[in-house]
Tab-separated table of C-alpha atoms and ligand atoms in Angstrom:
chain	number	residue	atom	x	y	z
A	48	MET	CA	55.785	119.375	95.830
A	49	SER	CA	58.417	121.998	95.126
A	50	GLU	CA	61.887	120.854	96.128
A	51	LYS	CA	64.425	123.492	97.019
A	52	LYS	CA	67.812	122.785	95.484
A	53	ILE	CA	70.212	122.066	98.293
A	54	GLU	CA	73.900	122.225	97.598
A	55	LYS	CA	75.778	118.969	98.115
A	56	ILE	CA	78.691	118.818	100.493
A	57	VAL	CA	81.637	116.902	99.072
A	58	GLY	CA	84.628	115.382	100.854
A	59	VAL	CA	87.950	117.150	101.379
A	60	LYS	CA	90.269	117.109	98.357
A	61	GLY	CA	92.861	114.351	98.550
A	62	MET	CA	90.964	112.511	101.299
A	63	ASN	CA	89.255	109.370	100.050
A	64	ASP	CA	86.338	107.250	101.097
A	65	MET	CA	87.214	103.579	101.258
A	66	LEU	CA	84.196	102.038	99.583
A	67	PRO	CA	82.550	98.729	100.469
A	68	SER	CA	83.368	97.273	97.033
A	69	ASP	CA	87.018	97.342	98.061
A	70	ALA	CA	86.327	95.975	101.537
A	71	PRO	CA	87.180	92.328	100.754
A	72	LEU	CA	90.606	93.426	99.576
A	73	TRP	CA	91.431	95.526	102.616
A	74	GLU	CA	90.145	92.795	104.874
A	75	ILE	CA	92.531	90.332	103.228
A	76	LEU	CA	95.350	92.853	103.594
A	77	GLU	CA	94.557	93.619	107.231
A	78	ASN	CA	94.204	89.960	108.175
A	79	THR	CA	97.403	88.965	106.417
A	80	VAL	CA	99.354	91.799	108.009
A	81	GLN	CA	98.035	90.908	111.451
A	82	SER	CA	98.893	87.241	111.112
A	83	VAL	CA	102.432	88.060	109.955
A	84	LEU	CA	102.891	90.521	112.854
A	85	LYS	CA	101.669	87.878	115.274
A	86	ALA	CA	104.118	85.373	113.835
A	87	TYR	CA	106.937	87.727	114.901
A	88	GLY	CA	105.503	88.596	118.317
A	89	PHE	CA	104.439	92.217	117.721
A	90	GLN	CA	101.813	93.907	119.930
A	91	GLN	CA	99.419	96.598	118.794
A	92	ILE	CA	99.486	100.199	119.991
A	93	ARG	CA	96.994	102.982	119.154
A	94	THR	CA	97.959	106.588	119.647
A	95	PRO	CA	95.838	109.704	119.012
A	96	ILE	CA	95.534	111.145	115.514
A	97	VAL	CA	96.227	114.616	116.914
A	98	GLU	CA	99.498	115.417	118.677
A	99	PRO	CA	101.177	118.652	119.847
A	100	THR	CA	102.762	120.341	116.796
A	101	GLY	CA	106.106	120.472	118.592
A	102	LEU	CA	106.328	116.672	118.608
A	103	PHE	CA	106.704	116.503	114.826
A	104	ALA	CA	108.712	119.718	114.460
A	105	ARG	CA	111.274	118.404	116.933
A	106	GLY	CA	111.112	114.710	116.007
A	107	LEU	CA	111.064	114.818	112.218
A	108	GLY	CA	113.260	117.910	111.885
A	109	GLU	CA	112.362	121.505	111.052
A	110	VAL	CA	113.922	121.294	107.593
A	111	THR	CA	112.021	118.280	106.275
A	112	ASP	CA	109.363	118.367	103.534
A	113	ILE	CA	106.768	117.198	106.000
A	114	VAL	CA	107.383	119.825	108.673
A	115	GLU	CA	108.121	122.634	106.229
A	116	LYS	CA	105.035	122.348	104.077
A	117	GLU	CA	102.892	119.263	104.529
A	118	MET	CA	101.489	119.346	108.059
A	119	TYR	CA	97.886	120.025	108.947
A	120	SER	CA	98.541	122.232	111.939
A	121	PHE	CA	95.989	124.377	113.709
A	122	GLN	CA	95.294	126.130	116.914
A	123	ASP	CA	92.628	124.604	119.132
A	124	SER	CA	90.266	127.565	119.288
A	125	LEU	CA	88.950	126.439	122.675
A	126	ASN	CA	92.230	126.514	124.578
A	127	GLY	CA	94.882	127.855	122.218
A	128	ASP	CA	96.918	124.608	121.972
A	129	GLN	CA	99.029	124.172	118.815
A	130	LEU	CA	98.055	120.806	117.342
A	131	THR	CA	98.852	118.744	114.235
A	132	LEU	CA	97.120	115.856	112.498
A	133	ARG	CA	99.809	113.191	112.584
A	134	PRO	CA	101.754	112.968	109.303
A	135	GLU	CA	103.414	109.707	110.374
A	136	GLY	CA	103.268	107.213	113.217
A	137	THR	CA	106.723	106.909	114.734
A	138	ALA	CA	106.794	110.195	116.668
A	139	GLY	CA	103.494	109.415	118.433
A	140	VAL	CA	104.540	105.864	119.327
A	141	VAL	CA	107.847	107.050	120.794
A	142	ARG	CA	106.074	109.813	122.705
A	143	ALA	CA	103.666	107.242	124.152
A	144	ALA	CA	106.514	104.835	124.963
A	145	ILE	CA	108.299	107.544	126.961
A	146	GLU	CA	105.106	108.778	128.627
A	147	HIS	CA	104.074	105.278	129.760
A	148	ASN	CA	107.596	103.996	130.322
A	149	LEU	CA	106.863	101.098	127.968
A	150	VAL	CA	110.436	99.837	127.736
A	151	TYR	CA	111.140	99.818	131.495
A	152	ASP	CA	111.095	96.005	131.612
A	153	GLY	CA	112.868	95.386	128.336
A	154	PRO	CA	112.484	96.012	124.633
A	155	LYS	CA	109.103	96.035	122.927
A	156	ARG	CA	107.913	95.018	119.473
A	157	LEU	CA	104.956	97.252	118.567
A	158	TRP	CA	102.748	97.846	115.522
A	159	TYR	CA	100.021	100.283	114.539
A	160	VAL	CA	97.607	100.992	111.721
A	161	GLY	CA	95.653	104.121	110.903
A	162	PRO	CA	95.240	107.316	108.909
A	163	MET	CA	98.049	109.835	108.377
A	164	PHE	CA	97.713	113.379	107.012
A	165	ARG	CA	100.026	115.312	104.703
A	166	HIS	CA	99.119	118.383	102.700
A	167	GLU	CA	100.682	117.160	99.447
A	168	LYS	CA	99.552	117.625	95.854
A	169	PRO	CA	96.966	114.865	95.404
A	170	GLN	CA	97.818	112.418	92.606
A	171	ARG	CA	97.914	108.679	92.012
A	172	GLY	CA	99.365	107.051	95.147
A	173	ARG	CA	99.663	110.384	96.957
A	174	TYR	CA	96.780	111.558	99.093
A	175	ARG	CA	96.203	114.040	101.889
A	176	GLN	CA	94.697	111.403	104.124
A	177	PHE	CA	96.294	108.011	103.601
A	178	HIS	CA	96.736	104.923	105.731
A	179	GLN	CA	99.780	103.167	107.032
A	180	PHE	CA	100.690	99.982	108.796
A	181	GLY	CA	103.820	100.489	110.769
A	182	VAL	CA	105.998	98.672	113.265
A	183	GLU	CA	108.376	100.048	115.845
A	184	ALA	CA	110.857	97.812	117.664
A	185	LEU	CA	111.933	99.768	120.741
A	186	GLY	CA	115.039	99.080	122.802
A	187	PHE	CA	116.929	96.879	120.328
A	188	SER	CA	120.386	97.917	119.168
A	189	GLY	CA	121.731	95.130	116.960
A	190	PRO	CA	121.466	94.466	113.232
A	191	ASP	CA	119.317	91.410	114.001
A	192	ILE	CA	116.135	93.434	114.554
A	193	ASP	CA	116.771	95.552	111.430
A	194	ALA	CA	116.966	92.342	109.431
A	195	GLU	CA	113.920	90.909	111.196
A	196	MET	CA	111.849	93.890	109.988
A	197	ILE	CA	112.899	93.180	106.437
A	198	LEU	CA	112.241	89.432	106.706
A	199	MET	CA	108.802	90.286	108.053
A	200	CYS	CA	108.060	92.489	105.022
A	201	GLN	CA	109.303	89.752	102.685
A	202	ARG	CA	106.964	87.260	104.372
A	203	LEU	CA	104.079	89.685	103.966
A	204	TRP	CA	104.717	90.110	100.222
A	205	ASP	CA	104.927	86.305	99.891
A	206	ASP	CA	101.695	85.752	101.820
A	207	LEU	CA	99.935	88.391	99.721
A	208	GLY	CA	101.253	86.883	96.485
A	209	LEU	CA	103.132	90.075	95.565
A	210	GLN	CA	106.252	89.426	93.546
A	211	ASN	CA	107.419	92.625	91.942
A	212	ILE	CA	108.659	94.477	95.003
A	213	ARG	CA	112.394	94.932	95.388
A	214	LEU	CA	114.436	95.896	98.410
A	215	GLU	CA	116.904	98.763	98.587
A	216	ILE	CA	119.036	99.303	101.683
A	217	ASN	CA	121.646	101.766	102.803
A	218	SER	CA	123.443	102.879	105.932
A	219	ILE	CA	123.436	106.576	106.713
A	220	GLY	CA	125.797	106.142	109.659
A	221	ASP	CA	125.664	107.997	112.953
A	222	ALA	CA	125.574	111.721	113.682
A	223	GLU	CA	129.346	112.241	113.707
A	224	GLU	CA	129.851	110.351	110.459
A	225	ARG	CA	127.045	112.302	108.837
A	226	ASN	CA	128.628	115.561	110.020
A	227	ARG	CA	131.927	114.763	108.329
A	228	HIS	CA	130.110	113.711	105.169
A	229	ARG	CA	127.942	116.811	105.414
A	230	ALA	CA	130.978	119.078	105.397
A	231	ALA	CA	132.329	117.304	102.301
A	232	LEU	CA	128.919	117.518	100.664
A	233	ILE	CA	128.580	121.250	101.266
A	234	GLU	CA	132.052	121.813	99.881
A	235	TYR	CA	131.185	119.763	96.773
A	236	PHE	CA	127.862	121.488	96.136
A	237	GLU	CA	129.395	124.940	96.750
A	238	LYS	CA	131.859	124.161	93.983
A	239	HIS	CA	128.930	123.427	91.657
A	240	ALA	CA	126.554	126.090	92.966
A	241	GLU	CA	125.461	127.088	89.451
A	242	GLN	CA	123.919	123.619	88.916
A	243	LEU	CA	121.749	123.668	92.054
A	244	ASP	CA	117.999	124.184	91.761
A	245	GLU	CA	116.041	126.390	94.167
A	246	ASP	CA	115.228	123.556	96.576
A	247	ALA	CA	118.856	122.484	96.712
A	248	LYS	CA	120.123	126.040	97.264
A	249	ARG	CA	117.735	126.403	100.143
A	250	ARG	CA	118.918	123.114	101.638
A	251	LEU	CA	122.619	123.584	101.008
A	252	TYR	CA	123.422	124.572	104.585
A	253	SER	CA	120.326	123.384	106.430
A	254	ASN	CA	119.982	119.807	105.124
A	255	PRO	CA	122.412	119.025	102.288
A	256	LEU	CA	121.894	115.260	102.654
A	257	ARG	CA	118.362	115.692	101.371
A	258	ILE	CA	119.691	117.201	98.147
A	259	LEU	CA	120.827	113.670	97.302
A	260	ASP	CA	117.172	112.622	97.326
A	261	THR	CA	116.202	115.143	94.611
A	262	LYS	CA	113.864	113.981	91.850
A	263	ASN	CA	114.994	116.838	89.543
A	264	PRO	CA	116.376	115.143	86.373
A	265	SER	CA	118.811	117.952	85.633
A	266	MET	CA	120.540	117.419	88.966
A	267	GLN	CA	120.985	113.653	88.751
A	268	GLU	CA	124.498	113.757	87.303
A	269	LEU	CA	125.683	116.200	89.934
A	270	VAL	CA	124.148	114.197	92.719
A	271	ASN	CA	125.496	110.882	91.406
A	272	ALA	CA	129.038	112.176	91.576
A	273	ALA	CA	128.663	113.669	95.064
A	274	PRO	CA	130.695	112.286	98.008
A	275	LYS	CA	129.073	109.078	99.290
A	276	LEU	CA	128.108	108.764	102.928
A	277	MET	CA	129.198	105.130	102.854
A	278	GLU	CA	132.800	106.277	102.473
A	279	TYR	CA	132.539	108.162	105.772
A	280	LEU	CA	131.186	105.295	107.886
A	281	GLY	CA	133.283	104.225	110.854
A	282	GLU	CA	133.942	100.661	111.942
A	283	GLU	CA	130.915	100.240	114.194
A	284	SER	CA	128.470	101.453	111.592
A	285	MET	CA	130.062	99.249	108.939
A	286	THR	CA	129.897	96.208	111.219
A	287	HIS	CA	126.230	96.905	111.887
A	288	PHE	CA	125.467	97.285	108.193
A	289	ASN	CA	127.389	94.106	107.324
A	290	GLY	CA	125.447	92.303	110.050
A	291	VAL	CA	122.133	93.245	108.440
A	292	GLN	CA	123.354	92.089	105.046
A	293	ALA	CA	124.619	88.765	106.415
A	294	ILE	CA	121.194	87.912	107.862
A	295	LEU	CA	119.433	88.886	104.625
A	296	ASN	CA	121.853	86.789	102.583
A	297	ALA	CA	121.452	83.791	104.898
A	298	ASN	CA	117.686	84.027	104.391
A	299	ASN	CA	117.909	84.469	100.622
A	300	VAL	CA	116.376	87.936	100.609
A	301	PRO	CA	117.777	89.783	97.595
A	302	PHE	CA	118.601	93.467	98.027
A	303	LYS	CA	120.376	96.318	96.320
A	304	ILE	CA	122.571	98.801	98.197
A	305	ASN	CA	121.413	102.257	97.142
A	306	ALA	CA	124.018	104.715	98.415
A	307	ARG	CA	121.628	107.624	97.754
A	308	LEU	CA	118.788	106.311	99.864
A	309	VAL	CA	118.326	108.824	102.699
A	310	ARG	CA	114.600	108.891	103.702
A	311	GLY	CA	112.573	111.976	104.522
A	312	MET	CA	112.803	112.286	108.312
A	313	ASP	CA	115.832	113.486	110.259
A	314	TYR	CA	115.516	110.889	112.983
A	315	TYR	CA	117.054	108.020	111.016
A	316	ASN	CA	120.564	106.668	111.517
A	317	ARG	CA	122.492	103.615	110.290
A	318	THR	CA	120.149	101.192	108.495
A	319	VAL	CA	117.532	102.645	106.132
A	320	PHE	CA	115.504	100.639	103.626
A	321	GLU	CA	112.710	100.924	101.110
A	322	TRP	CA	110.589	98.417	99.212
A	323	VAL	CA	109.913	99.676	95.705
A	324	THR	CA	107.826	98.524	92.761
A	325	ASP	CA	107.705	99.653	89.121
A	326	GLU	CA	104.017	98.851	88.811
A	327	LEU	CA	102.583	101.964	90.446
A	328	GLY	CA	104.062	104.725	88.298
A	329	ALA	CA	105.907	107.544	90.039
A	330	GLN	CA	104.720	106.629	93.541
A	331	GLY	CA	106.509	103.278	93.659
A	332	THR	CA	107.657	103.119	97.278
A	333	VAL	CA	105.294	100.888	99.212
A	334	CYS	CA	107.272	100.680	102.433
A	335	GLY	CA	110.085	102.587	104.068
A	336	GLY	CA	111.906	102.310	107.338
A	337	GLY	CA	115.085	102.313	109.275
A	338	ARG	CA	116.846	102.760	112.578
A	339	TYR	CA	116.259	105.803	114.790
A	340	ASP	CA	118.514	105.464	117.823
A	341	SER	CA	118.349	109.098	118.952
A	342	LEU	CA	114.614	109.828	118.790
A	343	PHE	CA	113.903	108.887	122.421
A	344	SER	CA	116.641	111.300	123.553
A	345	THR	CA	115.337	114.008	121.179
A	346	PHE	CA	111.985	113.787	122.982
A	347	GLY	CA	113.604	113.973	126.402
A	348	GLY	CA	113.426	110.234	127.112
A	349	LYS	CA	116.159	107.828	128.157
A	350	PHE	CA	118.455	106.719	125.311
A	351	THR	CA	116.647	103.810	123.633
A	352	PRO	CA	117.844	102.447	120.296
A	353	ALA	CA	114.981	101.565	117.950
A	354	CYS	CA	114.038	100.595	114.443
A	355	GLY	CA	110.805	100.632	112.438
A	356	PHE	CA	109.025	100.901	109.136
A	357	ALA	CA	105.735	102.103	107.666
A	358	MET	CA	103.905	100.914	104.598
A	359	GLY	CA	101.308	102.775	102.539
A	360	ILE	CA	98.049	100.846	102.517
A	361	GLU	CA	96.578	102.614	99.454
A	362	ARG	CA	99.651	101.768	97.388
A	363	LEU	CA	99.602	98.171	98.591
A	364	LEU	CA	95.906	97.828	97.768
A	365	GLU	CA	96.509	99.144	94.274
A	366	LEU	CA	99.360	96.714	93.826
A	367	LEU	CA	97.155	93.865	95.031
A	368	LYS	CA	94.490	94.851	92.511
A	369	ILE	CA	97.004	94.893	89.673
A	370	SER	CA	99.185	91.953	90.403
A	371	ALA	CA	97.851	89.504	92.932
A	372	ASP	CA	95.277	86.863	92.230
A	373	MET	CA	92.928	87.741	95.060
A	374	PRO	CA	89.666	85.853	95.480
A	375	ALA	CA	86.694	88.090	96.119
A	376	SER	CA	85.339	86.638	99.323
A	377	ALA	CA	81.580	86.167	99.567
A	378	GLU	CA	79.619	88.704	101.567
A	379	CYS	CA	77.620	86.120	103.497
A	380	ASP	CA	76.647	82.477	103.708
A	381	VAL	CA	72.866	82.651	103.867
A	382	TYR	CA	70.210	85.155	102.765
A	383	LEU	CA	66.779	84.683	104.351
A	384	VAL	CA	63.738	85.416	102.223
A	385	HIS	CA	60.186	85.661	103.651
A	386	GLN	CA	56.656	86.530	102.616
A	387	SER	CA	54.801	87.848	105.678
A	388	ASP	CA	55.429	89.463	109.038
A	389	VAL	CA	55.021	86.091	110.754
A	390	ALA	CA	57.446	84.501	108.316
A	391	GLN	CA	59.935	87.326	108.860
A	392	LEU	CA	59.823	86.757	112.611
A	393	GLN	CA	60.681	83.075	111.990
A	394	ALA	CA	63.461	84.214	109.642
A	395	ILE	CA	64.950	86.524	112.283
A	396	ILE	CA	64.849	83.766	114.924
A	397	ALA	CA	66.409	81.238	112.510
A	398	ALA	CA	69.111	83.744	111.486
A	399	GLU	CA	70.052	84.371	115.126
A	400	ARG	CA	70.470	80.607	115.629
A	401	MET	CA	72.631	80.447	112.502
A	402	ARG	CA	74.855	83.273	113.782
A	403	ASP	CA	75.166	81.477	117.151
A	404	ALA	CA	76.733	78.664	115.148
A	405	GLY	CA	79.081	80.957	113.232
A	406	ILE	CA	77.103	81.268	109.991
A	407	ASN	CA	76.974	84.728	108.408
A	408	ALA	CA	73.362	85.511	107.571
A	409	ILE	CA	71.445	88.448	106.089
A	410	VAL	CA	67.708	88.721	106.766
A	411	HIS	CA	65.810	90.509	104.010
A	412	CYS	CA	64.485	93.817	105.379
A	413	SER	CA	61.911	96.154	103.902
A	414	THR	CA	62.694	99.420	102.159
A	415	ALA	CA	60.538	102.430	101.243
A	416	ASN	CA	58.961	100.083	98.656
A	417	GLY	CA	57.932	97.558	101.282
A	418	ARG	CA	58.960	93.899	101.618
A	419	GLY	CA	59.347	93.281	97.884
A	420	SER	CA	58.070	90.353	95.798
A	421	PHE	CA	59.517	86.848	96.134
A	422	LYS	CA	61.314	87.407	92.860
A	423	SER	CA	62.932	90.674	93.895
A	424	GLN	CA	63.985	89.177	97.253
A	425	MET	CA	65.625	86.261	95.435
A	426	LYS	CA	67.489	88.748	93.261
A	427	LYS	CA	68.811	90.439	96.401
A	428	ALA	CA	69.797	87.028	97.769
A	429	ASP	CA	71.756	86.355	94.619
A	430	SER	CA	73.568	89.678	94.529
A	431	SER	CA	74.438	89.457	98.237
A	432	GLY	CA	76.987	86.792	97.342
A	433	ALA	CA	75.314	84.290	99.695
A	434	THR	CA	75.861	80.601	99.068
A	435	TYR	CA	72.320	79.671	100.121
A	436	ALA	CA	68.903	81.305	100.198
A	437	VAL	CA	66.619	80.142	102.986
A	438	ILE	CA	62.989	80.693	102.037
A	439	ILE	CA	60.075	81.043	104.480
A	440	GLY	CA	56.730	81.388	102.702
A	441	GLU	CA	53.147	80.240	103.398
A	442	ASP	CA	53.930	76.558	102.746
A	443	GLU	CA	57.010	76.639	104.962
A	444	LEU	CA	55.073	78.269	107.809
A	445	ALA	CA	52.376	75.611	107.515
A	446	SER	CA	54.773	72.622	107.409
A	447	GLY	CA	57.484	73.889	109.804
A	448	ASN	CA	60.083	73.028	107.161
A	449	LEU	CA	62.246	75.705	105.521
A	450	THR	CA	63.356	75.678	101.914
A	451	VAL	CA	67.085	75.864	101.273
A	452	LYS	CA	68.156	76.856	97.795
A	453	ALA	CA	71.771	76.554	96.653
A	454	LEU	CA	72.469	79.783	94.794
A	455	ARG	CA	75.901	78.897	93.462
A	456	ALA	CA	75.136	75.331	92.288
A	457	GLU	CA	75.493	74.303	88.627
A	458	ASN	CA	71.749	74.213	88.209
A	459	PRO	CA	70.155	76.288	90.968
A	460	GLU	CA	66.659	75.541	89.610
A	461	THR	CA	66.856	71.917	90.759
A	462	ASN	CA	69.008	72.539	93.784
A	463	GLN	CA	66.335	73.053	96.339
A	464	ILE	CA	65.623	71.061	99.447
A	465	SER	CA	63.217	71.168	102.360
A	466	VAL	CA	64.791	71.044	105.827
A	467	SER	CA	63.065	71.103	109.231
A	468	ALA	CA	63.460	74.281	111.296
A	469	GLU	CA	65.139	72.233	114.077
A	470	THR	CA	67.872	70.790	111.877
A	471	ILE	CA	68.479	73.661	109.479
A	472	VAL	CA	71.527	75.016	111.306
A	473	ASP	CA	73.229	71.601	111.339
A	474	TYR	CA	72.336	71.072	107.710
A	475	LEU	CA	73.810	74.427	106.628
A	476	ILE	CA	76.979	73.944	108.644
A	477	GLU	CA	77.527	70.573	107.017
A	478	GLN	CA	76.928	71.981	103.546
A	479	LEU	CA	79.029	75.111	104.042
A	480	THR	CA	81.948	73.201	105.515
A	481	GLU	CA	81.885	70.732	102.617
A	482	ALA	CA	81.722	73.550	100.071
A	483	GLY	CA	84.629	75.221	101.842
A	484	ASP	CA	86.685	72.010	101.671
A	485	ASP	CA	85.936	71.561	97.992
A	486	CYS	CA	86.464	75.016	96.668
A	487	CYS	CA	89.744	76.107	98.181
A	488	ASP	CA	92.365	75.814	100.870
A	489	ASP	CA	92.015	79.427	101.853
A	490	PRO	CA	90.405	79.654	105.305
A	491	ASP	CA	89.278	83.233	104.521
A	492	HIS	CA	86.968	81.725	101.984
A	493	ILE	CA	84.653	80.033	104.457
A	494	HIS	CA	82.960	82.227	106.945
A	495	LEU	CA	82.416	79.575	109.563
A	496	HIS	CA	84.548	80.212	112.587
B	202	ATP	P1	107.362	109.294	99.104
B	202	ATP	O1	108.812	109.282	98.750
B	202	ATP	O2	106.511	108.459	98.176
B	202	ATP	O3	106.822	110.667	99.318
B	202	ATP	P2	107.806	109.086	101.913
B	202	ATP	O4	109.257	108.812	102.029
B	202	ATP	O5	107.300	110.466	102.132
B	202	ATP	O6	107.252	108.540	100.496
B	202	ATP	P3	107.198	107.693	104.331
B	202	ATP	O7	107.030	108.901	105.152
B	202	ATP	O8	108.407	106.878	104.493
B	202	ATP	O9	106.997	108.067	102.802
B	202	ATP	O10	105.913	106.771	104.514
B	202	ATP	C1	105.945	105.365	104.292
B	202	ATP	C2	104.994	104.951	103.191
B	202	ATP	O11	103.733	105.600	103.298
B	202	ATP	C3	105.446	105.335	101.804
B	202	ATP	O12	106.386	104.418	101.316
B	202	ATP	C4	104.162	105.282	101.031
B	202	ATP	O13	103.829	103.951	100.681
B	202	ATP	C5	103.158	105.794	102.013
B	202	ATP	N1	102.876	107.225	101.790
B	202	ATP	C6	103.616	108.305	102.154
B	202	ATP	N2	103.022	109.451	101.811
B	202	ATP	C7	101.856	109.103	101.214
B	202	ATP	C8	100.761	109.851	100.639
B	202	ATP	N3	100.744	111.171	100.633
B	202	ATP	N4	99.719	109.155	100.106
B	202	ATP	C9	99.723	107.800	100.105
B	202	ATP	N5	100.701	107.048	100.643
B	202	ATP	C10	101.761	107.683	101.186
B	203	MG	MG1	106.750	112.092	100.912
């Protein structure tokens, strides 16, 4: 048979497949995040991946890295709409909150998870499709909710066993304070115009605050000596910032005030924060957030103070791989092995009964090579991660008893027992629950629910 060579199609550069071998880790991450969010009373929201381009241009600011050069924007060829794959989650959540009047009966604590898209140079920790968990607390004005966000992150790191993440906070004040600081900043940078790089020159009048965020080593000295926004904060902003710090101190959450922390979107005001680690190379920020009191008004909604953060799932997963002692959870509890069509039918019926009782079971299924020998099926049972193999062969069909083999026992050769078809589910539950009690305190470890 002559086979024509067909060219393979590969995925889009910078957009990754999340492979099943990593699934246990992201499941642990997702479950831990969800239980922490629940503990603080947050509700989930899902918004579309595609939004009108204008939402981000207006919300994030025209002169931000994201809007200037990182957005996947396109025209819908069917109706001419200008659309963008969301580069972040806040703008969409606020749009939805205005559209559905979500805060009409009081403030809301919301969270989301999903893919985000930015046309950046792909490298470690920086992808063109990446995933974020984020929370948005809408309608809250005090420092208490800002601090709550941070306490929630701290609890998440603790629950995940992550230790080397440190907190940096800053206050970037309100619009008027930033304007006065901005004028001083422009004056300062104008005086040192010869030291500015191209990016900084371009931003000098459009967004001078962002010059402070430069990663260019030759500009660090200049930027370090620039006028500090903190010195321009009025009394209300200072009180708010002190309020956040007081709650963090009372809860023993260590932090560093980083006067140069400004964040990449224009919508932020007052509190901004980032969680940073040294273990991921250059892309060390795992989570960033802050207050955005004017975004509702920017989108034409009623003034609604708000605060939120987003964390990068890929970076967190990498950190978990490096530094946390994560158990690889077993794929399933039971793998059912059989030697004829009749036996397979019994296996399928038994497996359904097991699942009714909360046991995770895989029934061996045939491939292009057929059913496979007993030996090869047992190999599959072993590599599935199952705790037990349940075997249905000729003898078992004749006697009505099934053979249960403990795959993870010290000596699996001798660990085999015959159990009647009627009692097998009870037997397995008893065994699996005992094994779960013995081996660990982690409820994720047993599959029985
Ligand atoms: P960075 O300074 O690393 O570019 P950022 O300030 O652009 O981050 P945010 O927009 O605040 O990031 O997004 C919050 C989090 O999302 C980041 O702290 C990071 O963990 C993650 N993140 C942002 N961009 C990417 C990306 N291109 N690939 C992977 N993760 C990302
Ligand atoms: Mg960025």
